[in-house]
Each structure stands twice: as C-alpha cells, then as structure tokens.
Short mmCIF file of C-alpha atoms and ligand atoms in Angstrom, two decimals:
data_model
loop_
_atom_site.label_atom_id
_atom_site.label_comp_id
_atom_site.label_asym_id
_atom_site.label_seq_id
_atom_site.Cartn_x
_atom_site.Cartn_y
_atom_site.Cartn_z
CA UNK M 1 0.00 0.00 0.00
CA UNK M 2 3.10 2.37 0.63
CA UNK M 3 3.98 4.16 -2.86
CA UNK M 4 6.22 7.08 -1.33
CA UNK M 5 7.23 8.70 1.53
CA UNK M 6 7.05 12.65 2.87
CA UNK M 7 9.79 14.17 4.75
CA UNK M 8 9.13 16.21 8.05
CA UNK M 9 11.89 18.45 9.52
CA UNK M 10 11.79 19.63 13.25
CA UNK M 11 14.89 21.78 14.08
CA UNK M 12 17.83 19.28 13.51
CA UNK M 13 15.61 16.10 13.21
CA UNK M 14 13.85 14.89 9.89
CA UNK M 15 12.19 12.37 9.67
CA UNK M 16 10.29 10.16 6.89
CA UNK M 17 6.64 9.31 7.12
CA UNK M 18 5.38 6.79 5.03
CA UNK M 19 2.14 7.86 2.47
CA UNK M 20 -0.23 5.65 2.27
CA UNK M 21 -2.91 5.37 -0.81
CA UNK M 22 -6.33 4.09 -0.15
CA UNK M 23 -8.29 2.92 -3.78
CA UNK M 24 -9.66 6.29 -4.16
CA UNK M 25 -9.52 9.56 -2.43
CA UNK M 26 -6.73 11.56 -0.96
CA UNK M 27 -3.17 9.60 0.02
CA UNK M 28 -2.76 9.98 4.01
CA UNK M 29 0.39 10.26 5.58
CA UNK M 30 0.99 7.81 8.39
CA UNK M 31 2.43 10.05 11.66
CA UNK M 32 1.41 6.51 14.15
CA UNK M 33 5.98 7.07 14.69
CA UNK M 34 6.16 11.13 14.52
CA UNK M 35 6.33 11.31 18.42
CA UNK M 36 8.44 8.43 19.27
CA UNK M 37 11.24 9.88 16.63
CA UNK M 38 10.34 13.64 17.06
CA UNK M 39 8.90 14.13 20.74
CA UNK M 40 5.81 16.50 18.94
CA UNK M 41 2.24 15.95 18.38
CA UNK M 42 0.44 16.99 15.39
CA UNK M 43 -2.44 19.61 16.04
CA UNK M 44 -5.53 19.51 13.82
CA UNK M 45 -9.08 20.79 15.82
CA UNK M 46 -11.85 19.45 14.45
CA UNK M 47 -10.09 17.20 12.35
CA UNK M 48 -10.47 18.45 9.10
CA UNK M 49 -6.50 17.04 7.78
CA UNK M 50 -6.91 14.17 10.01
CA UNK M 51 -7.91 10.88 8.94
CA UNK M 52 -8.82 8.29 11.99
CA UNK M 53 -9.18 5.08 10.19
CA UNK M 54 -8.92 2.81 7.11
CA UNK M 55 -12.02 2.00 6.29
CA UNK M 56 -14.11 0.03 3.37
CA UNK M 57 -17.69 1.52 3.82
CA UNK M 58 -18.19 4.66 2.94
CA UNK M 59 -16.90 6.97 0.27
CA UNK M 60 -17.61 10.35 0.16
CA UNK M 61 -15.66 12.90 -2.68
CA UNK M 62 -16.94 16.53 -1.47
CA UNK M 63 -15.76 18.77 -3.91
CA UNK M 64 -17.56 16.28 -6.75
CA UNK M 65 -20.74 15.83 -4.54
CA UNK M 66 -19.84 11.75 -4.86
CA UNK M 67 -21.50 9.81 -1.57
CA UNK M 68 -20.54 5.77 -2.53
CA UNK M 69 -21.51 2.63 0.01
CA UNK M 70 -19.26 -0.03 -0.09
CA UNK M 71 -18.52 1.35 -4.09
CA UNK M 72 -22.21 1.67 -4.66
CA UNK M 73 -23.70 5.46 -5.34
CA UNK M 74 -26.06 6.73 -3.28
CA UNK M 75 -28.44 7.76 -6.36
CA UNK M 76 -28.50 4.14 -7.58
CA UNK M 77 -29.28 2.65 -3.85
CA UNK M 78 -32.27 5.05 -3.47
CA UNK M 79 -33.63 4.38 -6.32
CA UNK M 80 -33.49 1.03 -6.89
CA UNK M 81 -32.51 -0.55 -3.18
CA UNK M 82 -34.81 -0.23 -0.08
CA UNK M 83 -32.95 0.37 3.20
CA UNK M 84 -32.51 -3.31 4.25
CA UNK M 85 -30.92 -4.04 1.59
CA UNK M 86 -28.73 -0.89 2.29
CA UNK M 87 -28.66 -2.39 5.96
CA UNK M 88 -26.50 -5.67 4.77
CA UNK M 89 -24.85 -3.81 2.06
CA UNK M 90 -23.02 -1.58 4.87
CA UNK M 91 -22.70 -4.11 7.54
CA UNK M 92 -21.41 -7.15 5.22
CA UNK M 93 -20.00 -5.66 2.75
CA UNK M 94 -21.94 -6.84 -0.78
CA UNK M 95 -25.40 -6.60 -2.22
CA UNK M 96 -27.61 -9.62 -0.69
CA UNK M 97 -28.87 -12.03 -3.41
CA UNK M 98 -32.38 -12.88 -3.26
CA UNK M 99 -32.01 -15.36 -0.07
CA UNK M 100 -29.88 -13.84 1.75
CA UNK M 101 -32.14 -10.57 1.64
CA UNK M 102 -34.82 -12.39 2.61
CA UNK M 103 -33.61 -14.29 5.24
CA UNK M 104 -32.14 -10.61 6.57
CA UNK M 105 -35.26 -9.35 6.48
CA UNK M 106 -37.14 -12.41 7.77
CA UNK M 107 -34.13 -12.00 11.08
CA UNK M 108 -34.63 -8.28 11.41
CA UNK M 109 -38.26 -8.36 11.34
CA UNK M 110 -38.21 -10.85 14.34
CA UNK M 111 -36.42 -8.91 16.22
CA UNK M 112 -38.47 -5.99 16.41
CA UNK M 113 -40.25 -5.78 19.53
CA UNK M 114 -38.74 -5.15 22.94
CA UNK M 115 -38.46 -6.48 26.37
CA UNK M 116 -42.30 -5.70 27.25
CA UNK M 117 -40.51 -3.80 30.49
CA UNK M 118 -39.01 -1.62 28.29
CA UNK M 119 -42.71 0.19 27.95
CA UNK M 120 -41.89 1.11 32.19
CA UNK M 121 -39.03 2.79 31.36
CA UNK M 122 -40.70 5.44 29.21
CA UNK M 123 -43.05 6.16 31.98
CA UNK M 124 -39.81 7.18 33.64
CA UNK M 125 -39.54 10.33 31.16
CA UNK M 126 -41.38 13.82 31.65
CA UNK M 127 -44.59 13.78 29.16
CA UNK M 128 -42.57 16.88 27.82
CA UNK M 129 -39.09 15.49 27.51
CA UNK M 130 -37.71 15.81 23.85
CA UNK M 131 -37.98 12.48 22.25
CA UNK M 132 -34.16 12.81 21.49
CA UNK M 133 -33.39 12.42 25.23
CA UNK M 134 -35.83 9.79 25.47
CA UNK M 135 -33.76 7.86 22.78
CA UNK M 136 -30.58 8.59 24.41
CA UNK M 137 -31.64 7.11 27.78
CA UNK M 138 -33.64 4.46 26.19
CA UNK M 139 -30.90 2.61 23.84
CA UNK M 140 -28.26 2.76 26.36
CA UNK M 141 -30.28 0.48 28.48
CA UNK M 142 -30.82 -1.86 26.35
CA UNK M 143 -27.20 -2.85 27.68
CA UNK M 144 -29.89 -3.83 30.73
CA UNK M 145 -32.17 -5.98 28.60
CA UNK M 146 -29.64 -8.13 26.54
CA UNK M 147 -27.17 -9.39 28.15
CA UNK M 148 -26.44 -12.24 26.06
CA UNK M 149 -25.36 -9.86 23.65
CA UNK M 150 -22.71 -7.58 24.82
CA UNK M 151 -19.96 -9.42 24.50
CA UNK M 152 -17.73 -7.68 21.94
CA UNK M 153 -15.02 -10.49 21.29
CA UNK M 154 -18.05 -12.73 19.96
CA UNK M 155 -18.84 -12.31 16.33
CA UNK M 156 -22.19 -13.93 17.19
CA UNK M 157 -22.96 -11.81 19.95
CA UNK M 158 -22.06 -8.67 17.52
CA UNK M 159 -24.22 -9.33 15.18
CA UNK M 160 -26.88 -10.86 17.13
CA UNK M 161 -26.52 -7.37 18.80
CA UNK M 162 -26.60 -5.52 15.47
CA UNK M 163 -29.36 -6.79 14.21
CA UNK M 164 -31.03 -5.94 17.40
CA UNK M 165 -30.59 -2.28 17.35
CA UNK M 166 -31.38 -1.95 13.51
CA UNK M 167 -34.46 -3.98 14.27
CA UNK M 168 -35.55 -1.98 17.62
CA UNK M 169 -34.67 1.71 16.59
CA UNK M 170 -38.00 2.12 14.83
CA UNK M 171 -39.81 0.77 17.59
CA UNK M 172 -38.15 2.48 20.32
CA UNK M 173 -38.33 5.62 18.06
CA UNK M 174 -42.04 4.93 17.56
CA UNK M 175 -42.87 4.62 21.47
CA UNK M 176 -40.90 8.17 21.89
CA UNK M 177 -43.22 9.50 19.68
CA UNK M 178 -46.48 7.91 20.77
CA UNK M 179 -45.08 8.66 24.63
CA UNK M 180 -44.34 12.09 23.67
CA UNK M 181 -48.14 12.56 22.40
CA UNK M 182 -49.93 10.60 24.69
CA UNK M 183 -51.07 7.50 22.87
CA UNK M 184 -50.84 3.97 23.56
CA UNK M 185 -47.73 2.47 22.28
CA UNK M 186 -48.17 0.75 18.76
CA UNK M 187 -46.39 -3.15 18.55
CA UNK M 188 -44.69 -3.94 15.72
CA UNK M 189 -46.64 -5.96 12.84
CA UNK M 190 -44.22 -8.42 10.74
CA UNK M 191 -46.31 -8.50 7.58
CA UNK M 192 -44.88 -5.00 6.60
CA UNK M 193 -42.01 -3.73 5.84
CA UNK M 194 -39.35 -1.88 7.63
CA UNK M 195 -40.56 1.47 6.68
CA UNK M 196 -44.61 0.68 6.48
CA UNK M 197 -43.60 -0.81 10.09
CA UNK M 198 -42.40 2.07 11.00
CA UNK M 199 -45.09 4.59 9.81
CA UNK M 200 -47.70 2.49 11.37
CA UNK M 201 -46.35 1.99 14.70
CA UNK M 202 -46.24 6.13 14.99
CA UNK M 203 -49.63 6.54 13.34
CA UNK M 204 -51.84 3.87 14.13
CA UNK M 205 -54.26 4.26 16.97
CA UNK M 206 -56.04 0.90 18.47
CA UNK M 207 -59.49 2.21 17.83
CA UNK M 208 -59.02 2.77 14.06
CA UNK M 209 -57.37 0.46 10.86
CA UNK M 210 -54.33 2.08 9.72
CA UNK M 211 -53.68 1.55 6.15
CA UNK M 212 -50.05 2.41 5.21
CA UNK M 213 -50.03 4.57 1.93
CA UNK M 214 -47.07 3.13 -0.12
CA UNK M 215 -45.93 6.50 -1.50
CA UNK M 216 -45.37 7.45 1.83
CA UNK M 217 -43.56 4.31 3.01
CA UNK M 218 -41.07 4.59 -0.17
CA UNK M 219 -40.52 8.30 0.94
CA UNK M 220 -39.88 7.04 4.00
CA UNK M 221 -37.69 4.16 3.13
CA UNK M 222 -35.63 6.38 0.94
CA UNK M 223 -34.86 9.16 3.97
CA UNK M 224 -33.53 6.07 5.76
CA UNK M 225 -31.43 4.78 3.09
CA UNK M 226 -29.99 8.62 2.62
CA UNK M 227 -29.29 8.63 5.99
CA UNK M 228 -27.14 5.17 6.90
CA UNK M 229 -24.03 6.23 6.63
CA UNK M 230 -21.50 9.08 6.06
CA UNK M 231 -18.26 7.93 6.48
CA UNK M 232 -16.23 9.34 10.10
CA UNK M 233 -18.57 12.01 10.98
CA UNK M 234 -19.37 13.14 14.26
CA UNK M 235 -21.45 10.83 16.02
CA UNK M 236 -19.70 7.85 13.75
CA UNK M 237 -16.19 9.13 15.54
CA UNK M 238 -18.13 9.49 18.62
CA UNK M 239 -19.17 5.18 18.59
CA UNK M 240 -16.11 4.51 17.17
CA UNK M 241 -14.31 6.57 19.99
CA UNK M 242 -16.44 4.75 22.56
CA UNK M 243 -16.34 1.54 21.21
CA UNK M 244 -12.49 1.98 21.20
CA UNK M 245 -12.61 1.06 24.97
CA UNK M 246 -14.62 -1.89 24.63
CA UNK M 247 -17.79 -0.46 25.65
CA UNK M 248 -20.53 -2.48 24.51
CA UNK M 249 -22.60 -1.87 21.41
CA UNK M 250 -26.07 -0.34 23.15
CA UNK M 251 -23.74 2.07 25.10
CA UNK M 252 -21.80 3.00 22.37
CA UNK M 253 -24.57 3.67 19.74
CA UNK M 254 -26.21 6.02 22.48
CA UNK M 255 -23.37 7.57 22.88
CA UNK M 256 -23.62 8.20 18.79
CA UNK M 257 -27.62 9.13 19.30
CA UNK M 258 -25.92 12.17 21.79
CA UNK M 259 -23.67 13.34 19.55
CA UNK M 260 -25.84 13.61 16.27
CA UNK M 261 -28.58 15.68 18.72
CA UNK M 262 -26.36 18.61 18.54
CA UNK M 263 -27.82 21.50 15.71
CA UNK M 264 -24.63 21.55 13.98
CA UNK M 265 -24.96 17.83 12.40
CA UNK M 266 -28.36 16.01 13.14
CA UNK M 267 -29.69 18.80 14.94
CA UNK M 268 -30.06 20.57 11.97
CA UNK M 269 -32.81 19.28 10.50
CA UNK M 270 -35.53 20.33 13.25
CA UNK M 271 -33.59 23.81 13.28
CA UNK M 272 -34.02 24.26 9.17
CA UNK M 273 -37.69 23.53 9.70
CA UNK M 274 -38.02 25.87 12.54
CA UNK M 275 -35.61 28.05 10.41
CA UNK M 276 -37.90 28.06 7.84
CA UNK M 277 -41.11 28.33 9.80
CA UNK M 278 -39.69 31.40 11.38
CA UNK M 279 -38.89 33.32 8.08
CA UNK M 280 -42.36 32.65 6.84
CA UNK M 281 -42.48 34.37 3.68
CA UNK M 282 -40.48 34.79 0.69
CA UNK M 283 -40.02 38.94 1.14
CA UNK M 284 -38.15 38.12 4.36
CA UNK M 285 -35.53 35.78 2.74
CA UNK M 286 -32.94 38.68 2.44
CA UNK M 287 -33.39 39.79 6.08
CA UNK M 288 -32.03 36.23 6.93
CA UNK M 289 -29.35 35.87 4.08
CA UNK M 290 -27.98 39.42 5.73
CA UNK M 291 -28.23 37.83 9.22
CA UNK M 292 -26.37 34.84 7.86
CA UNK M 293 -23.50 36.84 6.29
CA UNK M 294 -22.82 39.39 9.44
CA UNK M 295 -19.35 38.44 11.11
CA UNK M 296 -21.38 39.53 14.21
CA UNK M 297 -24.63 37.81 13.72
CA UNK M 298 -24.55 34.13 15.03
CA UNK M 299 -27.14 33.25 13.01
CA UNK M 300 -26.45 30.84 10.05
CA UNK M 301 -28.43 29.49 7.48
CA UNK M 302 -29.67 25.64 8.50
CA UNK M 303 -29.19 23.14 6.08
CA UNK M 304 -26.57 25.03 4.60
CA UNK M 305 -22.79 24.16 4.43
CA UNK M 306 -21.20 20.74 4.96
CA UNK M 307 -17.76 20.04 6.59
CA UNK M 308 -16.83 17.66 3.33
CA UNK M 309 -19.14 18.51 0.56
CA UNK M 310 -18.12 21.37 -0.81
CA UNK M 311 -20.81 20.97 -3.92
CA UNK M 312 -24.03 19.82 -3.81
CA UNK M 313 -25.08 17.48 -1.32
CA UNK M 314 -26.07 14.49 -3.44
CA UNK M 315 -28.38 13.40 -0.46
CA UNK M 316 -29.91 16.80 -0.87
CA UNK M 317 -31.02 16.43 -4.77
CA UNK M 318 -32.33 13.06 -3.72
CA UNK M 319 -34.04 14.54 -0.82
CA UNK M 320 -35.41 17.05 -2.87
CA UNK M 321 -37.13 14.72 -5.15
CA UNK M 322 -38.71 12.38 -2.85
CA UNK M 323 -40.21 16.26 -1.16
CA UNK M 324 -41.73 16.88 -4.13
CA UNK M 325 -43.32 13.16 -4.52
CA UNK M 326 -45.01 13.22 -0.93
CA UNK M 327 -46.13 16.57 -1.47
CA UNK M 328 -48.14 15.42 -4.56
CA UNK M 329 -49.33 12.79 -3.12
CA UNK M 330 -50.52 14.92 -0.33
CA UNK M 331 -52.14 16.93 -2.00
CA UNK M 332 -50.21 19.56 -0.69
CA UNK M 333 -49.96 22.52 -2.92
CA UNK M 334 -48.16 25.79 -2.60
CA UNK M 335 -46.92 24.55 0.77
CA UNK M 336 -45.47 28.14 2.39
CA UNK M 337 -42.14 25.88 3.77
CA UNK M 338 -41.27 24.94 0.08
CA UNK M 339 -41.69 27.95 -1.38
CA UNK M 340 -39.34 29.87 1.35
CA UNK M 341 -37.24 26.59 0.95
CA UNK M 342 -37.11 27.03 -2.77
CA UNK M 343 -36.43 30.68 -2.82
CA UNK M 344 -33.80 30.40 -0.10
CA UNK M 345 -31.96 27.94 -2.27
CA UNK M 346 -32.20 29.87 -5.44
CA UNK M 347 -30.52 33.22 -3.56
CA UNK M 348 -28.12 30.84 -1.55
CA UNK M 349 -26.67 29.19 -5.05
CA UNK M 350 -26.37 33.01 -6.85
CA UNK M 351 -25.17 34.90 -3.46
CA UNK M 352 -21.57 36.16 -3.69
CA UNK M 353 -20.83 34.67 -0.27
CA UNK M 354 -22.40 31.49 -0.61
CA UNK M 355 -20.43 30.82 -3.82
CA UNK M 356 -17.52 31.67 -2.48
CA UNK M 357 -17.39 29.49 1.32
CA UNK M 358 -18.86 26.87 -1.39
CA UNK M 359 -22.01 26.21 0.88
CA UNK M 360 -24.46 24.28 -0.92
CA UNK M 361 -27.96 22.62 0.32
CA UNK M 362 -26.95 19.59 2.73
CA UNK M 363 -29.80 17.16 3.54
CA UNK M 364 -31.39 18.51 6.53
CA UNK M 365 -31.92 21.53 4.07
CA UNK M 366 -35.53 19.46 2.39
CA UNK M 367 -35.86 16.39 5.01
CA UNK M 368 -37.41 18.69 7.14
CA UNK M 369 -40.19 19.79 4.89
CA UNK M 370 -40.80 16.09 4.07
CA UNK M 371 -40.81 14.75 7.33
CA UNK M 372 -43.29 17.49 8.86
CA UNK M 373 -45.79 16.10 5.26
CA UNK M 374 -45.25 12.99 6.49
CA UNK M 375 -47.10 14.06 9.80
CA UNK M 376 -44.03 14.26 11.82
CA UNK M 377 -43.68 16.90 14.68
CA UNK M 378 -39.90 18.58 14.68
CA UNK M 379 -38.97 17.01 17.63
CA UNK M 380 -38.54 13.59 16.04
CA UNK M 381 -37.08 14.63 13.07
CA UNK M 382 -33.46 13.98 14.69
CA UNK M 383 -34.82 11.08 15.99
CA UNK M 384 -35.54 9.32 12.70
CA UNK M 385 -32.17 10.42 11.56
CA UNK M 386 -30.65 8.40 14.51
CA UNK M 387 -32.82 5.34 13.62
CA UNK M 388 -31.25 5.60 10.23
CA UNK M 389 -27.67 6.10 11.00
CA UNK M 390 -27.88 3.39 13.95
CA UNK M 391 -26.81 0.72 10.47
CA UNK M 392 -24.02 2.88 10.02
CA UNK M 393 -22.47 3.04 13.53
CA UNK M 394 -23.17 -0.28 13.87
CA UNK M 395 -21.34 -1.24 10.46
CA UNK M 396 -18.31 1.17 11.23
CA UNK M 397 -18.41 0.03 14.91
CA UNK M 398 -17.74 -3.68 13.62
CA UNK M 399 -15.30 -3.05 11.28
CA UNK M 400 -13.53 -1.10 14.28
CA UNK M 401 -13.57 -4.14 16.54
CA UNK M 402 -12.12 -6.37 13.51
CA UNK M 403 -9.00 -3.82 12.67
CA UNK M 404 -5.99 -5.68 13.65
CA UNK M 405 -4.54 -2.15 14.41
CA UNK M 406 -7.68 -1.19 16.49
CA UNK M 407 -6.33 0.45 19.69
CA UNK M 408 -7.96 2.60 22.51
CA UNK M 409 -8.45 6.13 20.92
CA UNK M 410 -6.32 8.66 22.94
CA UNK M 411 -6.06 12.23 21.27
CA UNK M 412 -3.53 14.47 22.69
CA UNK M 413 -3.33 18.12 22.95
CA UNK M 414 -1.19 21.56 22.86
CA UNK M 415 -1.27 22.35 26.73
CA UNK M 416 -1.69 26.07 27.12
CA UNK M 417 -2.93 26.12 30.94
CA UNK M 418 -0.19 26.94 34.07
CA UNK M 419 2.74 25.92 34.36
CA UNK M 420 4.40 23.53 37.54
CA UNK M 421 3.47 25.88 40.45
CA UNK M 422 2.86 24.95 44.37
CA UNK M 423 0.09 24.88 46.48
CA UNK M 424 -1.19 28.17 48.37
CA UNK M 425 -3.12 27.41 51.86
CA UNK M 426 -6.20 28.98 51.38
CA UNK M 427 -5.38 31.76 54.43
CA UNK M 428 -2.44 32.90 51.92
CA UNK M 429 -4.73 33.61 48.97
N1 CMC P 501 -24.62 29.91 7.01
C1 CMC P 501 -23.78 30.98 6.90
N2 CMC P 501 -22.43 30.88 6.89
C2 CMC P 501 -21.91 29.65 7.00
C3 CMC P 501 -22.72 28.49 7.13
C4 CMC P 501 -24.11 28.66 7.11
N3 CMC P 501 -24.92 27.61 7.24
N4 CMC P 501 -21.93 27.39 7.23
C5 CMC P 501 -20.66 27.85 7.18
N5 CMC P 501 -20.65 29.20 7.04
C6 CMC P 501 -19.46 30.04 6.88
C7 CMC P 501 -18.76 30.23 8.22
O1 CMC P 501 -19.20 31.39 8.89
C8 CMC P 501 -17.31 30.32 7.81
O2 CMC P 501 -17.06 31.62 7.35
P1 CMC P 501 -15.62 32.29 7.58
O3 CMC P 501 -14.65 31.46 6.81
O4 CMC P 501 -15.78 33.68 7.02
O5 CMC P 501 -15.37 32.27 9.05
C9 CMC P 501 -17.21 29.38 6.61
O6 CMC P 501 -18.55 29.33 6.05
C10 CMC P 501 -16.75 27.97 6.95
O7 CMC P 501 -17.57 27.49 8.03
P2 CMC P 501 -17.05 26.54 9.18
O8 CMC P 501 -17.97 26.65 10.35
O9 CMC P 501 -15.60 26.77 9.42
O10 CMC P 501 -17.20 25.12 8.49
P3 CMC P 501 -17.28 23.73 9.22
O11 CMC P 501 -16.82 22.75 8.25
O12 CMC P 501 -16.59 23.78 10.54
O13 CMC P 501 -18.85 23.57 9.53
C11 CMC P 501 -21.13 23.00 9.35
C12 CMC P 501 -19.71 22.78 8.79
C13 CMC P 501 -22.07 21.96 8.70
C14 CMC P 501 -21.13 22.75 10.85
C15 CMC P 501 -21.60 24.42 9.02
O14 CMC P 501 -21.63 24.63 7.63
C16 CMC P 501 -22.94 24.76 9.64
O15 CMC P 501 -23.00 25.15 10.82
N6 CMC P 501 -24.09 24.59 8.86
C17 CMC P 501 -25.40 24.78 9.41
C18 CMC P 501 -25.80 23.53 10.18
C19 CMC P 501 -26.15 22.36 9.28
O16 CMC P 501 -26.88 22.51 8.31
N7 CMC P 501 -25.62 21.18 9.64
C20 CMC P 501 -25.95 19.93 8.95
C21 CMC P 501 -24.77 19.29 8.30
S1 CMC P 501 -25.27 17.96 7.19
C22 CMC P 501 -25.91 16.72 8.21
C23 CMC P 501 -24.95 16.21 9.23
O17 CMC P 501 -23.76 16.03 8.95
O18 CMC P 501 -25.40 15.91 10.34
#
C-alpha cells in the first residue's frame, strides 16, 4: 500500500513518514511514529486534515458531490434498493442475493419488539421530555435488557446485537413519539415492511385500521437509506471513539444518538424547519441571508454548508425529489415551507458569499419539509435520523472491533494552561 514517503523536519531532526494510498480519495500520511522519533504531536481541531481510520464503507468525494456505500452510489441505492438491503450492504459488505435478503429481512423483522418492560421505562420520562433524550436514555439500556449480547469479542454476539438495534430503533423511536403525544404504544406488525412498520407503529391508533399509503412508506424508506451512513462524521467518531474502549454496542450507539442531537450535524434538521417556519415568507428571505453573512450575527443558514461537501449534497437532490413526490401525493400545494425553501436555495446558489465558502444545500436543508408532510412533529425529526444512522455506527463500529490495528483512541493536545506551580493554603490567597 506504501507508494512514497514525505519528509518532516523539526529543528535538527527529519524524519520520513510513510504515504499511504487508499483505492480512491486523498493519500494519508501515516504520523502513528512522529512522536516516538520527534517528541511532537500533530495539532488539527476538528479534524479536518486528520484521517482516523482505514475503512471500506463509505466513500464520500466533497468537492464532486460523490457519496458511494461499499462502491455503490447513493443515487443508484435510493432508487433502486430499499434500506434493508442498504442495511447488509453496509454491515457485510456486498449486495444480498435474493435469499440472503430475505432471510435478513425475515431475522430483522423478528427482532423488532422489545423487552415488554421496556414500555416502564418510558413512563420514567417527563410527558414533555424531547424524544431525542428519550432515545438517548432508552438505547443505552438496552445494555440492561440483553445481556447475552454484549460481549464484543463474539462475532455472534455482535451481530446478534446488530441486528437488534437496527431492528428496535423504529420501535423504540415509535414509542418516543407515541409517549411524547400521549397515545398507547403501537407493537410492531411483521407483515410490513421496515418502513410501512415504522409509519404504522407512529400513526396507528387501536381504535381505528391504519392503512399504510405506499408512496409514503417509499418516501420514508428512501430518507432512511440517505441517511445510513457518512463515512467518520461526528457521532460515527463518537461510537467509534467509545467503542475503542470496549464499551458495549447499546452504550456506544447512544453515545452516537448524543452526539448527532447537537444543531450543527443532526440537529439541523428540526432547526431548518423551525428556520424556515420562522422566516415565513419569501419577502423576508434577504433579512435572513444578511443575518447569515454578518461576522457579528450568530445566526447561520440551517441546512446550509457541509464540513466535506463542498458541492451539492447528493443526499440533498435526492431529498429534494422524494419532497416533491409526498407533497403530490398529499395533495399539498403551494406549501409556504417549500416555497421559502425554494427561494432560499435559489438566492443561496447566486449569493456572492455562498459561492464563495462553497455552501451548498446539505440534507437537513428538504428532510425537514418532508418529514413534517409525512405528519411528523420537529422534535422527532433527529430522531428518525438516529434510527437511520444506527446501520451505520453499527457497520463502522464492527469493522472497528475487527481492525488488527484497532487500539484505545487517545487524542492528545497543545497544553496552554499553568505551568508547575505549588500549592497556596487557602489563608495565603
Ligand atoms: N450559514 C452561513 N455561513 C456559514 C454556514 C451557514 N450555514 N456554514 C458555514 N458558514 C461560513 C462560516 O461562517 C465560515 O465563514 P468564515 O470562513 O468567514 O469564518 C465558513 O462558512 C466555513 O464554516 P465553518 O464553520 O468553518 O465550516 P465547518 O466545516 O466547521 O462547519 C457545518 C460545517 C455543517 C457545521 C456548518 O456549515 C454549519 O454550521 N451549517 C449549518 C448547520 C447544518 O446545516 N448542519 C448539517 C450538516 S449535514 C448533516 C450532518 O452532517 O449531520
């Protein structure tokens, strides 16, 4: 895999790295030696030179708007894959032939309920509590309910695991919701798909038949499958980070589901909604675009921007499609959101400043506007994107724990506090 070397001088010392080519994408130079031979660190916050970890999974070229699973593009998944077939794709490596996908989705689909005391737990929660927190606190215990499945050094046990949390997401998701609302929680029904599944365990009440509409459940199928995986993100460095340790895999994906809560990565989609809903119209557009160029102003423009892509999101044309589908068959016409959506993207792509920084529609920028069609409050909007994503951290969190070079993650850092100084008794401060 080593082609050539690079040469780093320090004072009197040089020393030679080797470079190391991966089958596509930028060569990274290997620094595991530069403080043994050189006594420095390197410094790089927030990552952005730093690559953490061969890996087969995920491929994403940002400055060509090129998102690939295991070598497959993301266009060509959505449209012709459904997400559990995306599932195995990401966590074995190749496309499942006709068997194999359907005994994967016969295993999933029997795994989808959850220890009945699981229901307790929710009761646990404030009727208020965001449904994010409520996911947080309700997939790290699942450590609780399976213990036959935490061993890490068991290939069984990981992917008995695995398919657990792929399988339970939607249903833990689904009692957030229906906990968050006040209705009776929904069980899972194995005649449907994963997404139908899904749609009718967060709709359906007892009292009335619930009749999944399968534009809808492609819509939703497709937001899942544009949402697995995205290479070492932050919540994918976050389980990878905590899986590092040997934490086991409930623990470590909700330590993911924290991470992706935050408004600067899955966050983002309930704050371009609200971002959205609080511009209104289309005359205030410029009023925000200002805000969203002012040094001073903290404000930025949601769905905007993307720490790789540095072109179009190719999620986001997707995205923007599958709005546009569930809309029509809504019924939904000159929907207020889309058309401040809409304009907001036209100005964004001819603005000076947006050309320039190279921000582009990410994602969150349309999911929002579908997901709130789909009958979906803001709150859980995050939440599905977790549900999604969980294939992914599991996928990368496997391929972790089979590394050969896999060792404990320990950054370290520029110290810029005090010096060595002594003790003062309090009396002499
Ligand atoms: N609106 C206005 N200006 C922006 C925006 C934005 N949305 N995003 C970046 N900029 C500016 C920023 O002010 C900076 O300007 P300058 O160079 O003059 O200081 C420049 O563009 C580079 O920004 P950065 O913050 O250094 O870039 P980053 O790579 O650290 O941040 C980001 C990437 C996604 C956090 C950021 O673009 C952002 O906050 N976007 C809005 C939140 C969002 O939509 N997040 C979802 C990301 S996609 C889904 C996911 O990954 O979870």
């Amino acid at each position: 895999m080593t082609e050539q070397s690079a040469t780093l001088k320090i004072g009197d010392k040089s020393v030679d790295l080797a470079v190391k080519s991966g089958t596509i994408g930028p060569d990274v130079i290997d620094i595991g030696a530069l403080y043994k031979n050189t006594a420095s660190f390197t410094y790089d916050p927030g990552f952005t030179s730093t690559a953490s970890c061969e890996s087969k999974i995920t491929y994403i070229d940002g400055d060509e708007g090129v998102l690939l699973h295991r070598g497959y593009p993301i266009e060509q998944l959505a449209e012709h894959g459904d997400f559990l077939e995306v599932c195995y794709l990401l966590l074995y490596g190749e496309l499942p032939t006709a068997a194999q996908k359907k005994d994967f989705d016969y295993r999933v689909t029997h795994h989808t309920m959850v220890h009945e005391q699981m229901s307790r737990f929710f009761t646990g929660f404030r009727r208020d509590a965001h449904p994010m927190a409520v996911m947080c606190g309700c997939v790290g215990a699942l450590s609780a309910f399976y213990h036959d499945s935490t061993d890490i050094t068991d290939p069984h046990q990981r992917m008995v695991a695995s398919l657990r949390m792929i399988a339970k997401m939607p249903t833990i998701a689904a009692m957030a919701y229906k906990y968050h609302i006040g209705q009776p929680f929904v069980y899972p029904k194995n005649d449907l798909d994963y997404a139908s599944n899904f749609l009718r365990m967060c709709f359906a009440v007892p009292c009335e038949e619930y009749v999944v509409n399968p534009v809808l459940a492609r819509a939703m199928d497709r937001i899942f499958i544009l949402h697995a995986d995205h290479e070492q993100n932050a919540s994918t460095s976050t389980v990878r980070l905590a899986g590092s340790s040997g934490a086991n895999p409930f623990a470590c994906i909700a330590a993911g589901i924290a991470c992706l809560w935050g408004p600067a990565h899955g966050g983002a989609n309930e704050a371009a909604l609200n971002m959205l809903q609080e511009i209104g119209s289309v005359d205030r557009i410029p009023e925000y675009v200002a805000r969203a160029k002012d040094k001073n102003d903290p404000f930025r423009l949601m769905g905007f921007g993307h720490r790789v892509y540095k072109n179009y999101d190719p999620r986001a044309k997707i995205m923007q499609k599958t709005t546009h589908e569930v809309l029509g068959e809504l019924g939904i016409k000159d929907d207020p959101l889309l058309e401040v959506a809409m304009e907001l993207e036209r100005i964004a792509l001819t603005d000076e400043y947006f050309i320039e920084k190279k921000l582009y529609p990410n994602i969150d920028f349309y999911s929002g506007i579908t997901l709130k069609a789909l009958g979906f409050p803001t709150t859980m909007f995050t939440v599905l994107f977790a549900l999604a994503r969980t294939v992914g951290w599991i996928a990368q969190w496997n391929e972790m724990i089979e590394d050969p070079q896999q060792r404990i993650g320990r950054p370290r850092q520029l110290y810029i506090g005090e010096p060595k100084r002594d003790y003062v008794p309090v009396s002499k401060r």
